[in-house]
Short mmCIF file of C-alpha atoms in Angstrom, two decimals:
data_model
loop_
_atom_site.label_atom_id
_atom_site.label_comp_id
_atom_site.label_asym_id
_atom_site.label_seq_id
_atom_site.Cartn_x
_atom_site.Cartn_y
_atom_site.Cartn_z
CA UNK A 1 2.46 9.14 -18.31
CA UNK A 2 1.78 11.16 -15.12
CA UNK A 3 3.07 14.18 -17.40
CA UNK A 4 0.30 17.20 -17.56
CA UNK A 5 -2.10 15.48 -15.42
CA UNK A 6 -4.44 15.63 -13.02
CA UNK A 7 -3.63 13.24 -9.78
CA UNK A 8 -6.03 12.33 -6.97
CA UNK A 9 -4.51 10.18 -3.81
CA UNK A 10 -7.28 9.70 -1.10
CA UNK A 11 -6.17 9.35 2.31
CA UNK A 12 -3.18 11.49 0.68
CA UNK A 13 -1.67 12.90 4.23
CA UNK A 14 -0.03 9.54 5.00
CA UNK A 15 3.12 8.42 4.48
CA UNK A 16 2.75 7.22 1.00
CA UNK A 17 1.09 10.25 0.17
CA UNK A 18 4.16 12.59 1.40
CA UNK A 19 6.47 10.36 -0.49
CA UNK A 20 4.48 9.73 -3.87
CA UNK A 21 4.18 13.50 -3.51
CA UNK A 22 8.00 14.52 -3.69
CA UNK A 23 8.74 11.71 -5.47
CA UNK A 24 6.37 12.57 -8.74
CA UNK A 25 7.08 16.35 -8.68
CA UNK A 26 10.70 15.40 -8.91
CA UNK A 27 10.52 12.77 -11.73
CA UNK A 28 6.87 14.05 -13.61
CA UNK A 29 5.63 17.45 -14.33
CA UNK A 30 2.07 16.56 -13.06
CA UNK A 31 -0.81 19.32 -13.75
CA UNK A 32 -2.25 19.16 -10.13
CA UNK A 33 -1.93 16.81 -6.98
CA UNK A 34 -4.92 16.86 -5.12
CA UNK A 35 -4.93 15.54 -1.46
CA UNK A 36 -7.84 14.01 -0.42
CA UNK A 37 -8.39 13.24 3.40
CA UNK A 38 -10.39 13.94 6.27
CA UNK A 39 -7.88 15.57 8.69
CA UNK A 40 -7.67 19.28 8.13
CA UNK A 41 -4.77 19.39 10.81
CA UNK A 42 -2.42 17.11 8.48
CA UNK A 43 -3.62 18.58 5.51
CA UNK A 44 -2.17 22.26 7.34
CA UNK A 45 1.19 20.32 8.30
CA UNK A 46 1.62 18.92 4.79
CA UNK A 47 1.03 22.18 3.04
CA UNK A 48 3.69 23.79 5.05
CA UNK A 49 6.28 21.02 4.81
CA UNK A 50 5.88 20.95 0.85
CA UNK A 51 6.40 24.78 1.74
CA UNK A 52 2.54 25.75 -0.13
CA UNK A 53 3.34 24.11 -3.69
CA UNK A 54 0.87 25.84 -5.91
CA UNK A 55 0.69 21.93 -7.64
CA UNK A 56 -0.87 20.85 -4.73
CA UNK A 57 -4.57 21.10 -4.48
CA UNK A 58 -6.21 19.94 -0.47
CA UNK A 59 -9.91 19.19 -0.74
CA UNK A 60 -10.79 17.86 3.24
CA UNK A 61 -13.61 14.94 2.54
CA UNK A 62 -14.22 10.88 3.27
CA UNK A 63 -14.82 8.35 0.88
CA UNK A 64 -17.67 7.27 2.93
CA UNK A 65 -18.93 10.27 1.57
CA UNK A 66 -19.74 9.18 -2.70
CA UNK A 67 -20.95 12.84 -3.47
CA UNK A 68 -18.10 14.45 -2.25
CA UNK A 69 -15.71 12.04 -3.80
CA UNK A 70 -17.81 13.00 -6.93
CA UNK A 71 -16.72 16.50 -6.73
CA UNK A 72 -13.31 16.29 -5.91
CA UNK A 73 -12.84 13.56 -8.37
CA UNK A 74 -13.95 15.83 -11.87
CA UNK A 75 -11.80 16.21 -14.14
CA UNK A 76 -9.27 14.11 -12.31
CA UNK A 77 -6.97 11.58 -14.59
CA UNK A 78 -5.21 9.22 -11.92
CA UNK A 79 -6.70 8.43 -8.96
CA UNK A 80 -4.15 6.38 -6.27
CA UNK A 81 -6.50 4.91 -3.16
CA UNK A 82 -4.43 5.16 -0.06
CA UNK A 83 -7.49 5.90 2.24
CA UNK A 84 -7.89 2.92 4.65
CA UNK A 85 -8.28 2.06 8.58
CA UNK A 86 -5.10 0.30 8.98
CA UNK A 87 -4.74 -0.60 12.73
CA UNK A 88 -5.72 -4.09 13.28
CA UNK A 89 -6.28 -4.14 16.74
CA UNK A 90 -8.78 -0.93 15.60
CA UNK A 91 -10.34 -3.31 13.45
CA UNK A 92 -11.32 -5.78 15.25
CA UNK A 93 -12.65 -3.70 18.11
CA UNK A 94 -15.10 -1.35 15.55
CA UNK A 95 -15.82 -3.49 13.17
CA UNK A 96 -18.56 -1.29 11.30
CA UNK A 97 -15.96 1.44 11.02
CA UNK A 98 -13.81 -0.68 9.27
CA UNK A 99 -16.10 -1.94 6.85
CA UNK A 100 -17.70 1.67 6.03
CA UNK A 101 -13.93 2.80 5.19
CA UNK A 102 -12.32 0.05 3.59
CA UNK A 103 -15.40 -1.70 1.97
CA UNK A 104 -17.68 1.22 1.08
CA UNK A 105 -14.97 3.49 0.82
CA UNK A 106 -13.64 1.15 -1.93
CA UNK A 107 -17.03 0.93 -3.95
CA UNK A 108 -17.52 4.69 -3.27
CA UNK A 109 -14.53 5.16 -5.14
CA UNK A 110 -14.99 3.20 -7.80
CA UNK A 111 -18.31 4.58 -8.57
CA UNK A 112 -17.02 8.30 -8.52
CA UNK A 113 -13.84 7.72 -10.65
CA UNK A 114 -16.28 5.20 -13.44
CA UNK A 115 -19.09 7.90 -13.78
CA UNK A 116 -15.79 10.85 -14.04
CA UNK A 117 -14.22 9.04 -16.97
CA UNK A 118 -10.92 8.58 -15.04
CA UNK A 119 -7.90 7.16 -16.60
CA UNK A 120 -6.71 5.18 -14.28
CA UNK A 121 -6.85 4.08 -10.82
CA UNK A 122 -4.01 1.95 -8.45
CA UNK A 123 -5.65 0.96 -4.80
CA UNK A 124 -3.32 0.11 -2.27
CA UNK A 125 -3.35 -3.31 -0.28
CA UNK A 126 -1.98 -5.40 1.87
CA UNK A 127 -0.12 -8.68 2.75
CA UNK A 128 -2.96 -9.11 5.51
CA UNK A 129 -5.34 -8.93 2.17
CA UNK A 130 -4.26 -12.61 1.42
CA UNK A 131 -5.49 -15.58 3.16
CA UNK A 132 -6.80 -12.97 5.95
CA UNK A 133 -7.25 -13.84 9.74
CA UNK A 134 -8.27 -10.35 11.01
CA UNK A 135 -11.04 -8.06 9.86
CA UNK A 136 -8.32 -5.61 8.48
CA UNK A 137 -7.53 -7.84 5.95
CA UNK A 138 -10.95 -9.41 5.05
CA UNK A 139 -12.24 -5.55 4.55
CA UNK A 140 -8.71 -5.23 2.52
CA UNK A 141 -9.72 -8.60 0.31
CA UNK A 142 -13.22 -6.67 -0.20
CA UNK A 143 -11.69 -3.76 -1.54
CA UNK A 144 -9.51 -5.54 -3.60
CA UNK A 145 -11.90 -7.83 -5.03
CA UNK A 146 -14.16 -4.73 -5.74
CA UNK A 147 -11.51 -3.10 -7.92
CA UNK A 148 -10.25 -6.13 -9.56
CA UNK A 149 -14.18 -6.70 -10.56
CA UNK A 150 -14.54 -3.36 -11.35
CA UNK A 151 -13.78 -4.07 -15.16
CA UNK A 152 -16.71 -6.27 -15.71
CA UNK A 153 -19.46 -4.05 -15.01
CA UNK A 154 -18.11 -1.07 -16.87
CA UNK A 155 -19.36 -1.23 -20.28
CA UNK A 156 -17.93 1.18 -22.89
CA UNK A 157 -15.76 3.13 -20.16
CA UNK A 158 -12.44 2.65 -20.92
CA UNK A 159 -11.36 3.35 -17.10
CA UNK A 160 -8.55 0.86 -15.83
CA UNK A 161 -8.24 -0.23 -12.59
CA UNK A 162 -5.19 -2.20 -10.43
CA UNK A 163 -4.23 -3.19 -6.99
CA UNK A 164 -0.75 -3.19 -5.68
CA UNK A 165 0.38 -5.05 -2.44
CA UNK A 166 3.12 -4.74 -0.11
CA UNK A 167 3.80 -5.91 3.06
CA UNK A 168 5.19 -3.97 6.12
CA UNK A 169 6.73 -0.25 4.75
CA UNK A 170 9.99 0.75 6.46
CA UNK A 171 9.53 3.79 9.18
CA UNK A 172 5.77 4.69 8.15
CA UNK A 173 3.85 6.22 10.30
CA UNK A 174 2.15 3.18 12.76
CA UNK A 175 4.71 0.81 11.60
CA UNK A 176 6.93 -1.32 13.84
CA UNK A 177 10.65 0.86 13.40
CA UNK A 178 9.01 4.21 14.55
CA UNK A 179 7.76 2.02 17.56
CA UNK A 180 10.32 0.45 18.52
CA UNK A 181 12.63 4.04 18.19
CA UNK A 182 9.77 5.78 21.29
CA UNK A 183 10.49 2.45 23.24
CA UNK A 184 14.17 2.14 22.87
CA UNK A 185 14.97 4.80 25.66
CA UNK A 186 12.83 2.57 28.16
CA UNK A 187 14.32 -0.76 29.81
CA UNK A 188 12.59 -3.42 27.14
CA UNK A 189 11.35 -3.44 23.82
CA UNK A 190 8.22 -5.44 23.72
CA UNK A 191 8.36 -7.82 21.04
CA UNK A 192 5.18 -10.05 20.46
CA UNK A 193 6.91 -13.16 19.02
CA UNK A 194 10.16 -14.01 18.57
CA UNK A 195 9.41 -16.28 15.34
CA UNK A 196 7.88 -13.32 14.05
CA UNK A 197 8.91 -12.45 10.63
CA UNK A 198 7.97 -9.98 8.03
CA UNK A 199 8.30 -8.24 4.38
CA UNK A 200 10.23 -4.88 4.19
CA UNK A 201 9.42 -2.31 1.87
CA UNK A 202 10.56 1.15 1.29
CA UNK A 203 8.32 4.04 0.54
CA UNK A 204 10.08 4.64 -2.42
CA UNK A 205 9.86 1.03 -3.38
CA UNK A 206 6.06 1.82 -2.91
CA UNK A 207 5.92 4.46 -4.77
CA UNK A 208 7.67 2.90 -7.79
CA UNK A 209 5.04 0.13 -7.91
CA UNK A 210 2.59 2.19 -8.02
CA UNK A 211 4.24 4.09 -11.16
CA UNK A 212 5.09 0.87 -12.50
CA UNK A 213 1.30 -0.70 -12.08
CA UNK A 214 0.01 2.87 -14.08
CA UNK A 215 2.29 2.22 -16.84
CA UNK A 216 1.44 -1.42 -17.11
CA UNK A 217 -2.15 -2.34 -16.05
CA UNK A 218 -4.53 -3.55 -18.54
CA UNK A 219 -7.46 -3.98 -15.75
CA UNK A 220 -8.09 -5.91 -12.72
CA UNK A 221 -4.19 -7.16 -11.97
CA UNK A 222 -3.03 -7.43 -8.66
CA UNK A 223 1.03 -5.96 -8.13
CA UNK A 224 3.10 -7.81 -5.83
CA UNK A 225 6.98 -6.27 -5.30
CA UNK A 226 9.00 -8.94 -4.41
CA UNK A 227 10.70 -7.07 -1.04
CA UNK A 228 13.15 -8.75 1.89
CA UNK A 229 12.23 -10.18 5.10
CA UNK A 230 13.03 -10.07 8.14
CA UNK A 231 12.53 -11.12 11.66
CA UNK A 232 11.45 -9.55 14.23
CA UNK A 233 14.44 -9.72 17.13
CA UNK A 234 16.24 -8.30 14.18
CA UNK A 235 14.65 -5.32 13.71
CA UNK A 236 14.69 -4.76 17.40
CA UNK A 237 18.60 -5.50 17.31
CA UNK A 238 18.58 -2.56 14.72
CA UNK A 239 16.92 -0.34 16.24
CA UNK A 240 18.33 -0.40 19.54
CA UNK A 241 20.80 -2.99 20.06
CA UNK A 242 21.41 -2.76 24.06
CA UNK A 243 17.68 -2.78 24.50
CA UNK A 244 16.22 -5.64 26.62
CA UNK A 245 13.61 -7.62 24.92
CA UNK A 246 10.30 -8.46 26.66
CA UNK A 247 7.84 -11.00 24.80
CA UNK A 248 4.03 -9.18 25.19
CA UNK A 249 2.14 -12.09 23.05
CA UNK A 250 0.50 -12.28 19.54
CA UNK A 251 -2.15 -9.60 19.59
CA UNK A 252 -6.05 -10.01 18.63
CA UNK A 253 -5.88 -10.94 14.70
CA UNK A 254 -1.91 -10.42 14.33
CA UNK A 255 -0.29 -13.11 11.80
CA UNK A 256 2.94 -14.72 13.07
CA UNK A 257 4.50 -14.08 9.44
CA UNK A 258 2.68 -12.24 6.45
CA UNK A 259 1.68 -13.68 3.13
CA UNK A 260 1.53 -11.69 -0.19
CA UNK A 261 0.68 -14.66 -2.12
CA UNK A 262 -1.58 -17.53 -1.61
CA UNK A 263 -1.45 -20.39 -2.66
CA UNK A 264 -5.39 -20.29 -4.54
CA UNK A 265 -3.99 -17.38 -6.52
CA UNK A 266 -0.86 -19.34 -7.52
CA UNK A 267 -2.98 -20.48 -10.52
CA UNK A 268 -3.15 -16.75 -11.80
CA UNK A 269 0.18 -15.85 -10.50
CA UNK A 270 3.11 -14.49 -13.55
CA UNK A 271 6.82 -13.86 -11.85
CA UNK A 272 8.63 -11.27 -13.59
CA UNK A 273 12.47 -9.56 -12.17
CA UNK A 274 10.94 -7.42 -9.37
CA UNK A 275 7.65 -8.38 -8.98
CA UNK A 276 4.56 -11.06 -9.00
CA UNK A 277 1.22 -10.23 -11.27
CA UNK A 278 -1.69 -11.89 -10.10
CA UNK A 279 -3.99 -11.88 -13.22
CA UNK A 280 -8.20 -12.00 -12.46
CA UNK A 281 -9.54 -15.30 -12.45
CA UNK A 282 -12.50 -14.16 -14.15
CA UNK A 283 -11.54 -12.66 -17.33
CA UNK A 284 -11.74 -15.23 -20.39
CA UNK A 285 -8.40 -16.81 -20.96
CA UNK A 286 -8.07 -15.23 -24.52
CA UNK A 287 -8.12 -12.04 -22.96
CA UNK A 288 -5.81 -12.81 -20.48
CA UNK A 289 -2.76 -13.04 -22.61
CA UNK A 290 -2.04 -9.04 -23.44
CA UNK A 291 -1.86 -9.04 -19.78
CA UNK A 292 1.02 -11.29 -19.57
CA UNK A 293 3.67 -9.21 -21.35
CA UNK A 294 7.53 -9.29 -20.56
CA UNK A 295 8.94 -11.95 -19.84
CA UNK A 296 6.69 -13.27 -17.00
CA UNK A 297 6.76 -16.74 -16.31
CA UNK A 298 3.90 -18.84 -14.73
CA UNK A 299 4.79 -19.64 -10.97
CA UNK A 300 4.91 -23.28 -9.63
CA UNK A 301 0.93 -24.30 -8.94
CA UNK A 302 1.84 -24.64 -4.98
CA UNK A 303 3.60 -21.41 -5.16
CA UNK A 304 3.36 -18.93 -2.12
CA UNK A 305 5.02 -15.81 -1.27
CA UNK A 306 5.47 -15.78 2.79
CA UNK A 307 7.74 -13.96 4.65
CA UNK A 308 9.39 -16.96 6.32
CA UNK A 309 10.09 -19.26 3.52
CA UNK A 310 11.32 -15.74 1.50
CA UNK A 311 14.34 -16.12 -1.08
CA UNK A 312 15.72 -12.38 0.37
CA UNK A 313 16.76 -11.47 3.79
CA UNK A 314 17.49 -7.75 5.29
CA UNK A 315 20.47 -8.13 7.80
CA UNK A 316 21.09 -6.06 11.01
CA UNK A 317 23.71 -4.32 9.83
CA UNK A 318 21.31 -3.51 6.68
CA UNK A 319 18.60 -2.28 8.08
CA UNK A 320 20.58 -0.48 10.76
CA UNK A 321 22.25 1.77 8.61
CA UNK A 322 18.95 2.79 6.67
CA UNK A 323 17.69 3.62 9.87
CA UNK A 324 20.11 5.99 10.25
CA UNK A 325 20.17 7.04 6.85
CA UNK A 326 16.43 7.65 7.17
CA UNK A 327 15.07 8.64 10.76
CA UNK A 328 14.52 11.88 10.78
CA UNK A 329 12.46 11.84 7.57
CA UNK A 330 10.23 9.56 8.43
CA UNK A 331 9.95 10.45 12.18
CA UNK A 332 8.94 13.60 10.67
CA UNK A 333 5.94 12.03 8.57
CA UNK A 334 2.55 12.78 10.49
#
């Protein structure tokens, strides 16, 4: 699909963006990647750790900023929206930041890739998206909700959109393994709560959902992976075993265990092998059903899809030897 294309990832310098990046030039033969972001200095270090790959296109912009999305967006075929603010504690302290990002952003977006005739478009969420308790993840619902709704106000334009959702992604930049790694030379690891618990996802296991969702949207479906758990005294165990652990508290808006699934979109909700489809609740019935294709199955109506009451489990030992399988590349990720 991705074959002699044009891509587009917007907030492309993150850690998805590095890894969708190698990962599709090794599997696809993509006409252009263009990075869209705001931060000329990781724009600089990604073009010289993908050594100045004349695939690669860097176009420095915001999607606060519609006419500039406009521009970089012509001609474009896929369009992946990474582009967020992600830090919850961030979140809750500059709220209108937040909201111009993740809520405008998302309608900025949409608007630039409808009027550009794009093929299709995959926006990234999050676990906090569902049954939110932080601004994060109300902005993230927004955004969501915008591109799931995106299909009934587009008339004759035949672009698709799709949301995909994953919980916490293993050694990404801001996540809780890379933290733990600068602490584990110091006397304690803080660790918020030890009941704690969340979903673990690999980048690559990100990046395949997003190949998979391109290949099988039809419009306005929310991806779920299903992914492990895991709590957190065991991550800290496998990241630094002889560390001393130090409880710091819940912080402002933090969830003591994450939710991919609520129990409202149960309803709407199709289980397949890998992965949950969450189907829009406000497309006619009738033209629902091309959307449930496979072998998906209807979940239980009291179904949800929490990291505590999870089916799959990472162990120490596990996650300890990714960890050292992985470190330095994602250590490496700015």
């Amino acid at each position: 699909m991705l074959n002699k294309s044009s891509i587009l990832i917007t907030g492309g310098t993150g850690s998805f963006g590095h890894e969708f990046i190698k990962m599709t030039l090794k599997k696809y033969n993509p006409k252009k990647i263009i990075i869209f972001s705001r931060d000329e200095m990781k724009q600089w270090h990604m073009k010289e750790t993908m050594q100045n790959n004349k695939l690669l296109r860097f176009i420095i912009g915001d999607v606060r900023d519609k006419e500039r999305l406009y521009r970089a967006i012509n001609g474009v075929d896929y369009v992946i929206h990474a582009a967020a603010t992600k830090i919850v504690p961030t979140a809750e302290h500059d709220p209108f930041e937040c909201i111009k990002t993740n809520v405008i952003g998302a309608m900025n977006v949409v608007d630039a890739c409808l009027d550009n005739k794009v093929k299709k478009v995959v926006a990234l969420s999050t676990d906090k998206a569902s049954n939110p308790i932080n601004l994060y993840g109300a902005s993230k619902l927004a955004s969501d909700k915008v591109f799931v709704a995106s299909k009934t106000y587009i008339g004759n334009n035949k672009t698709q959109f799709a949301v995909v959702r994953y919980g916490n992604v293993m050694g990404s930049r801001g996540s809780v393994i890379p933290f733990f790694i600068s602490k584990s030379k110091e006397k304690y690891l803080p660790v918020t709560d030890k009941r704690m618990t969340r979903f673990m996802i690999s980048l690559e296991d990100a990046v395949k959902l997003v190949w998979h969702s391109f290949e099988m949207m039809f419009g306005g479906e929310i991806f779920v992976k299903k992914v492990p758990s895991m709590n957190i005294l065991d991550i800290a165990k496998s990241v630094s075993p002889n560390s001393k652990i130090r409880l710091i508290g819940i912080r402002p808006g933090e969830k003591l265990h994450e939710q991919m699934i609520g129990g409202d979109d149960a309803r709407y909700t199709y289980e397949y092998s890998d992965y949950f489809k969450i189907l829009p609740n406000h497309v006619m019935e009738s033209k629902l059903k091309k959307r449930i294709i496979g072998k998906g199955k209807k979940v239980n109506e009291n179904f949800i899809y929490s990291s505590e009451t999870n089916k799959e489990w990472i162990t120490v030992k596990e996650l300890s030897s990714w960890i050292k399988k992985n470190q330095k590349n994602f250590l490496n990720s700015k």
